[in-house]
GROMACS .gro file of C-alpha atoms in nm:
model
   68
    1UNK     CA    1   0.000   0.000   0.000
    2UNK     CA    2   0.123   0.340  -0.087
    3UNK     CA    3   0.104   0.657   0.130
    4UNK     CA    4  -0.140   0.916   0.046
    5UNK     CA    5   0.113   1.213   0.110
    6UNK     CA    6   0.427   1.071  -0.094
    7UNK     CA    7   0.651   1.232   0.197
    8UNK     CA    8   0.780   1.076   0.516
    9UNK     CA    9   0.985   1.244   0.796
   10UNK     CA   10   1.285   1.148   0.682
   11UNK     CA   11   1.295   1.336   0.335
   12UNK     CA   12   1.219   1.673   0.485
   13UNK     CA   13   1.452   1.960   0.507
   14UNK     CA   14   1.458   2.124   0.860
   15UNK     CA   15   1.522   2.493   0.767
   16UNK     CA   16   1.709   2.542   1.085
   17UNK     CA   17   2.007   2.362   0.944
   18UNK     CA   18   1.997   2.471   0.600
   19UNK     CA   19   2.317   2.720   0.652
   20UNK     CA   20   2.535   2.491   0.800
   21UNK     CA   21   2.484   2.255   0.489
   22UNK     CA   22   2.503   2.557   0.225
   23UNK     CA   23   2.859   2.588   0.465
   24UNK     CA   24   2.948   2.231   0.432
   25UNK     CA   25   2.845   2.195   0.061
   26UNK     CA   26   2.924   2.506  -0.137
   27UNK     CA   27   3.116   2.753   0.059
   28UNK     CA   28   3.391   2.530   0.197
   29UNK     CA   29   3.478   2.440  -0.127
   30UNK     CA   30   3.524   2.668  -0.325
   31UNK     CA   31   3.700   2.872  -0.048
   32UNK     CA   32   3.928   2.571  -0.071
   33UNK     CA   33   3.958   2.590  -0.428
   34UNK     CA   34   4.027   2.984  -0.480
   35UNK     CA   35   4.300   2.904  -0.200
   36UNK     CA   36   4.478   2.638  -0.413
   37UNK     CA   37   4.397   2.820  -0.721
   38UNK     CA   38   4.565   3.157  -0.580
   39UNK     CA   39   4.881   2.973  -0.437
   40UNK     CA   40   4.935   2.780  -0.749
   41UNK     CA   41   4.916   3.103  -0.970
   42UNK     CA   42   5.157   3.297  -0.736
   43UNK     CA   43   5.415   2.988  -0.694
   44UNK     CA   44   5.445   2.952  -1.026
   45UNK     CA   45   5.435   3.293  -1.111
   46UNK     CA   46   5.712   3.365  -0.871
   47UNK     CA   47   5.968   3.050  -0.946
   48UNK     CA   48   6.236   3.002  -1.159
   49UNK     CA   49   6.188   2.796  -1.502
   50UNK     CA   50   6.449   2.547  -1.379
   51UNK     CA   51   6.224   2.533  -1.088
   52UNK     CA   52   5.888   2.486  -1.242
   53UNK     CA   53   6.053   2.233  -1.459
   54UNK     CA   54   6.177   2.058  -1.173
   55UNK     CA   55   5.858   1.988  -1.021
   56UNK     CA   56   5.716   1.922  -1.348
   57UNK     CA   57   5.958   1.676  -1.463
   58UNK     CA   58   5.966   1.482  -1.031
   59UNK     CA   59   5.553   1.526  -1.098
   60UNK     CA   60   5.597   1.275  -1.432
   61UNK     CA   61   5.800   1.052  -1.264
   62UNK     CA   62   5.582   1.043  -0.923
   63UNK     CA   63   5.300   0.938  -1.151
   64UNK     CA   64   5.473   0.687  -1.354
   65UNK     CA   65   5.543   0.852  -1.702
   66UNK     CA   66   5.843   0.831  -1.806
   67UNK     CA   67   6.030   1.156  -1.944
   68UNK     CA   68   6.372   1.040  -2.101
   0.00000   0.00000   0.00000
């Protein structure tokens, strides 16, 4: 038998704790990302070539390609 109302208690949002999941879900993450994203873009605009080739070339071998 099938319930008249289609909803149970379980699948309703309790609007009291809808900011910590917006938190949790969307903020936290991309603050995380525009972190990363910033340090990446000032290390490598900031380092040497033979640096940034470095890291590059220990970053191949680290995940298996080979580069010689």
């Amino acid at each position: 038998m099938s319930s008249t109302s289609g909803l149970n208690a379980s699948s309703t949002v309790d609007s009291t704790h809808t900011g910590s999941h917006a938190w949790r879900d969307r903020i936290a993450p991309s603050l995380l990302a525009l972190v990363l994203g910033v340090a990446l873009i000032y290390g490598a605009g900031f380092a040497s070539k033979v640096e940034l080739h470095n890291a590059a070339h220990d970053g191949r071998h680290s995940a298996g390609f080979p580069c010689h």
